[in-house]
């Protein structure tokens, strides 16, 4: 990794740990030239997963689409006892753990609903209602 201070092309990692429920890796880097220390956060790239909707053409995974559907389930209001970013991270971890490069949109909806259910019964019901065509077994 390049140094963010001097642009030198080689840094060493002096510390590393998992963060945000295991969705990210925090790393402390030290420049081999100016010896400045800086941090980086790394997370898996989910755009390599192709989502296959029941209608329409396949598309790369986009976090904002999942976020929008979660916000709709929570009626766009942040319940301050619920960290929606952490919830979305949890959904993404489960999607990554499936190990698939192509995924039906129905499968994403099932994983999301399973993650929402223990957090908020009302949001779960709204999510299921909004995705009734994707969740025929759950309605």
PDB file of C-alpha atoms in Angstrom:
ATOM      1  CA  UNK A   1       0.000   0.000   0.000  1.00  0.00           C
ATOM      2  CA  UNK A   2       1.226   3.503  -0.795  1.00  0.00           C
ATOM      3  CA  UNK A   3       1.927   5.893   2.055  1.00  0.00           C
ATOM      4  CA  UNK A   4      -0.849   8.485   2.306  1.00  0.00           C
ATOM      5  CA  UNK A   5       1.670  11.079   3.539  1.00  0.00           C
ATOM      6  CA  UNK A   6       4.632  10.837   1.175  1.00  0.00           C
ATOM      7  CA  UNK A   7       3.428   8.457  -1.554  1.00  0.00           C
ATOM      8  CA  UNK A   8       6.220   5.939  -0.973  1.00  0.00           C
ATOM      9  CA  UNK A   9       5.218   2.617  -2.536  1.00  0.00           C
ATOM     10  CA  UNK A  10       5.873   0.322   0.415  1.00  0.00           C
ATOM     11  CA  UNK A  11       4.348   0.194   3.867  1.00  0.00           C
ATOM     12  CA  UNK A  12       4.405  -2.532   6.470  1.00  0.00           C
ATOM     13  CA  UNK A  13       1.438  -3.699   8.523  1.00  0.00           C
ATOM     14  CA  UNK A  14       2.212  -3.312  12.222  1.00  0.00           C
ATOM     15  CA  UNK A  15      -1.196  -4.261  13.624  1.00  0.00           C
ATOM     16  CA  UNK A  16      -4.381  -5.833  12.278  1.00  0.00           C
ATOM     17  CA  UNK A  17      -7.752  -6.895  13.691  1.00  0.00           C
ATOM     18  CA  UNK A  18     -11.344  -7.646  12.708  1.00  0.00           C
ATOM     19  CA  UNK A  19     -13.967  -4.966  13.384  1.00  0.00           C
ATOM     20  CA  UNK A  20     -17.724  -4.306  13.011  1.00  0.00           C
ATOM     21  CA  UNK A  21     -18.797  -7.819  13.819  1.00  0.00           C
ATOM     22  CA  UNK A  22     -16.192  -9.351  11.562  1.00  0.00           C
ATOM     23  CA  UNK A  23     -17.230  -7.451   8.403  1.00  0.00           C
ATOM     24  CA  UNK A  24     -14.100  -5.307   8.193  1.00  0.00           C
ATOM     25  CA  UNK A  25     -10.394  -5.580   8.866  1.00  0.00           C
ATOM     26  CA  UNK A  26      -8.612  -2.664  10.523  1.00  0.00           C
ATOM     27  CA  UNK A  27      -4.910  -2.391   9.721  1.00  0.00           C
ATOM     28  CA  UNK A  28      -2.214  -0.093  11.061  1.00  0.00           C
ATOM     29  CA  UNK A  29       0.424   0.683   8.391  1.00  0.00           C
ATOM     30  CA  UNK A  30       3.889   2.194   8.797  1.00  0.00           C
ATOM     31  CA  UNK A  31       5.685   3.860   5.906  1.00  0.00           C
ATOM     32  CA  UNK A  32       9.120   2.466   5.095  1.00  0.00           C
ATOM     33  CA  UNK A  33      10.364   5.918   4.055  1.00  0.00           C
ATOM     34  CA  UNK A  34       8.853   8.715   6.215  1.00  0.00           C
ATOM     35  CA  UNK A  35       7.865   6.304   9.040  1.00  0.00           C
ATOM     36  CA  UNK A  36       4.410   7.873   9.408  1.00  0.00           C
ATOM     37  CA  UNK A  37       1.703   5.572  10.757  1.00  0.00           C
ATOM     38  CA  UNK A  38      -1.860   5.432   9.376  1.00  0.00           C
ATOM     39  CA  UNK A  39      -4.888   3.138   9.482  1.00  0.00           C
ATOM     40  CA  UNK A  40      -7.030   1.516   6.822  1.00  0.00           C
ATOM     41  CA  UNK A  41     -10.308  -0.379   6.877  1.00  0.00           C
ATOM     42  CA  UNK A  42     -10.892  -3.197   4.425  1.00  0.00           C
ATOM     43  CA  UNK A  43     -14.072  -5.106   3.628  1.00  0.00           C
ATOM     44  CA  UNK A  44     -15.014  -7.706   1.036  1.00  0.00           C
ATOM     45  CA  UNK A  45     -16.127  -6.426  -2.339  1.00  0.00           C
ATOM     46  CA  UNK A  46     -19.700  -7.587  -2.840  1.00  0.00           C
ATOM     47  CA  UNK A  47     -20.084  -6.140  -6.332  1.00  0.00           C
ATOM     48  CA  UNK A  48     -18.554  -9.396  -7.591  1.00  0.00           C
ATOM     49  CA  UNK A  49     -21.853 -11.074  -6.661  1.00  0.00           C
ATOM     50  CA  UNK A  50     -24.403 -11.009  -9.470  1.00  0.00           C
ATOM     51  CA  UNK A  51     -28.036 -10.635  -8.414  1.00  0.00           C
ATOM     52  CA  UNK A  52     -30.543 -12.413 -10.621  1.00  0.00           C
ATOM     53  CA  UNK A  53     -34.028 -10.908 -10.230  1.00  0.00           C
ATOM     54  CA  UNK A  54     -37.097 -12.963 -11.093  1.00  0.00           C
ATOM     55  CA  UNK A  55     -37.886 -10.357 -13.766  1.00  0.00           C
ATOM     56  CA  UNK A  56     -35.410  -8.191 -15.615  1.00  0.00           C
ATOM     57  CA  UNK A  57     -31.700  -8.543 -16.243  1.00  0.00           C
ATOM     58  CA  UNK A  58     -29.033  -9.586 -13.784  1.00  0.00           C
ATOM     59  CA  UNK A  59     -27.005  -6.877 -12.097  1.00  0.00           C
ATOM     60  CA  UNK A  60     -24.098  -6.556  -9.668  1.00  0.00           C
ATOM     61  CA  UNK A  61     -24.920  -6.398  -5.958  1.00  0.00           C
ATOM     62  CA  UNK A  62     -25.365  -2.822  -4.724  1.00  0.00           C
ATOM     63  CA  UNK A  63     -25.440  -2.028  -1.012  1.00  0.00           C
ATOM     64  CA  UNK A  64     -27.672   1.007  -1.532  1.00  0.00           C
ATOM     65  CA  UNK A  65     -30.475  -1.174  -2.933  1.00  0.00           C
ATOM     66  CA  UNK A  66     -30.411  -3.371   0.173  1.00  0.00           C
ATOM     67  CA  UNK A  67     -30.175  -0.271   2.384  1.00  0.00           C
ATOM     68  CA  UNK A  68     -33.202   1.286   0.691  1.00  0.00           C
ATOM     69  CA  UNK A  69     -35.308  -1.840   1.254  1.00  0.00           C
ATOM     70  CA  UNK A  70     -34.233  -2.000   4.926  1.00  0.00           C
ATOM     71  CA  UNK A  71     -35.096   1.685   5.411  1.00  0.00           C
ATOM     72  CA  UNK A  72     -38.519   1.063   3.867  1.00  0.00           C
ATOM     73  CA  UNK A  73     -39.053  -1.770   6.355  1.00  0.00           C
ATOM     74  CA  UNK A  74     -38.141   0.568   9.206  1.00  0.00           C
ATOM     75  CA  UNK A  75     -40.392   3.243   7.606  1.00  0.00           C
ATOM     76  CA  UNK A  76     -37.384   5.444   6.905  1.00  0.00           C
ATOM     77  CA  UNK A  77     -37.140   6.252  10.618  1.00  0.00           C
ATOM     78  CA  UNK A  78     -34.034   5.311  12.490  1.00  0.00           C
ATOM     79  CA  UNK A  79     -34.875   3.456  15.658  1.00  0.00           C
ATOM     80  CA  UNK A  80     -31.917   4.566  17.737  1.00  0.00           C
ATOM     81  CA  UNK A  81     -31.781   1.205  19.479  1.00  0.00           C
ATOM     82  CA  UNK A  82     -31.130  -0.404  16.083  1.00  0.00           C
ATOM     83  CA  UNK A  83     -27.859   0.170  14.248  1.00  0.00           C
ATOM     84  CA  UNK A  84     -29.018  -0.217  10.657  1.00  0.00           C
ATOM     85  CA  UNK A  85     -25.455  -0.235   9.319  1.00  0.00           C
ATOM     86  CA  UNK A  86     -24.646  -3.163  11.606  1.00  0.00           C
ATOM     87  CA  UNK A  87     -27.820  -4.932  10.459  1.00  0.00           C
ATOM     88  CA  UNK A  88     -26.876  -4.465   6.808  1.00  0.00           C
ATOM     89  CA  UNK A  89     -23.321  -5.635   7.593  1.00  0.00           C
ATOM     90  CA  UNK A  90     -24.800  -8.786   9.169  1.00  0.00           C
ATOM     91  CA  UNK A  91     -26.877  -9.447   6.054  1.00  0.00           C
ATOM     92  CA  UNK A  92     -23.802  -8.962   3.871  1.00  0.00           C
ATOM     93  CA  UNK A  93     -21.736 -11.360   6.007  1.00  0.00           C
ATOM     94  CA  UNK A  94     -24.417 -14.014   5.520  1.00  0.00           C
ATOM     95  CA  UNK A  95     -24.508 -13.371   1.775  1.00  0.00           C
ATOM     96  CA  UNK A  96     -20.715 -13.674   1.536  1.00  0.00           C
ATOM     97  CA  UNK A  97     -20.736 -16.859   3.609  1.00  0.00           C
ATOM     98  CA  UNK A  98     -23.013 -18.493   1.022  1.00  0.00           C
ATOM     99  CA  UNK A  99     -19.999 -18.486  -1.303  1.00  0.00           C
ATOM    100  CA  UNK A 100     -21.995 -17.869  -4.468  1.00  0.00           C
ATOM    101  CA  UNK A 101     -21.010 -15.596  -7.339  1.00  0.00           C
ATOM    102  CA  UNK A 102     -24.601 -15.564  -8.646  1.00  0.00           C
ATOM    103  CA  UNK A 103     -27.565 -15.227  -6.325  1.00  0.00           C
ATOM    104  CA  UNK A 104     -31.308 -15.018  -6.948  1.00  0.00           C
ATOM    105  CA  UNK A 105     -32.864 -11.847  -5.519  1.00  0.00           C
ATOM    106  CA  UNK A 106     -35.271 -14.137  -3.639  1.00  0.00           C
ATOM    107  CA  UNK A 107     -32.326 -15.557  -1.704  1.00  0.00           C
ATOM    108  CA  UNK A 108     -31.181 -12.058  -0.717  1.00  0.00           C
ATOM    109  CA  UNK A 109     -34.724 -11.300   0.483  1.00  0.00           C
ATOM    110  CA  UNK A 110     -34.835 -14.481   2.573  1.00  0.00           C
ATOM    111  CA  UNK A 111     -31.461 -13.739   4.208  1.00  0.00           C
ATOM    112  CA  UNK A 112     -32.478 -10.122   4.881  1.00  0.00           C
ATOM    113  CA  UNK A 113     -35.813 -11.115   6.407  1.00  0.00           C
ATOM    114  CA  UNK A 114     -34.125 -13.686   8.665  1.00  0.00           C
ATOM    115  CA  UNK A 115     -31.750 -10.980   9.928  1.00  0.00           C
ATOM    116  CA  UNK A 116     -34.490  -8.371  10.450  1.00  0.00           C
ATOM    117  CA  UNK A 117     -36.859 -10.686  12.336  1.00  0.00           C
ATOM    118  CA  UNK A 118     -34.957 -10.796  15.678  1.00  0.00           C
ATOM    119  CA  UNK A 119     -34.314  -7.033  15.538  1.00  0.00           C
ATOM    120  CA  UNK A 120     -37.837  -5.703  14.997  1.00  0.00           C
ATOM    121  CA  UNK A 121     -41.084  -7.618  14.525  1.00  0.00           C
ATOM    122  CA  UNK A 122     -42.738  -4.566  12.926  1.00  0.00           C
ATOM    123  CA  UNK A 123     -39.895  -4.034  10.449  1.00  0.00           C
ATOM    124  CA  UNK A 124     -39.894  -7.761   9.680  1.00  0.00           C
ATOM    125  CA  UNK A 125     -43.623  -7.678   8.876  1.00  0.00           C
ATOM    126  CA  UNK A 126     -43.163  -4.609   6.659  1.00  0.00           C
ATOM    127  CA  UNK A 127     -40.190  -6.203   4.886  1.00  0.00           C
ATOM    128  CA  UNK A 128     -42.151  -9.409   4.254  1.00  0.00           C
ATOM    129  CA  UNK A 129     -45.128  -7.385   2.981  1.00  0.00           C
ATOM    130  CA  UNK A 130     -42.867  -5.323   0.683  1.00  0.00           C
ATOM    131  CA  UNK A 131     -41.217  -8.487  -0.677  1.00  0.00           C
ATOM    132  CA  UNK A 132     -44.217 -10.832  -0.721  1.00  0.00           C
ATOM    133  CA  UNK A 133     -43.459 -11.917  -4.293  1.00  0.00           C
ATOM    134  CA  UNK A 134     -39.913 -12.896  -3.235  1.00  0.00           C
ATOM    135  CA  UNK A 135     -40.961 -14.653  -0.045  1.00  0.00           C
ATOM    136  CA  UNK A 136     -43.930 -16.859  -0.975  1.00  0.00           C
ATOM    137  CA  UNK A 137     -43.206 -19.409   1.752  1.00  0.00           C
ATOM    138  CA  UNK A 138     -43.057 -16.776   4.488  1.00  0.00           C
ATOM    139  CA  UNK A 139     -46.299 -14.915   3.799  1.00  0.00           C
TER     140      UNK A 139
END
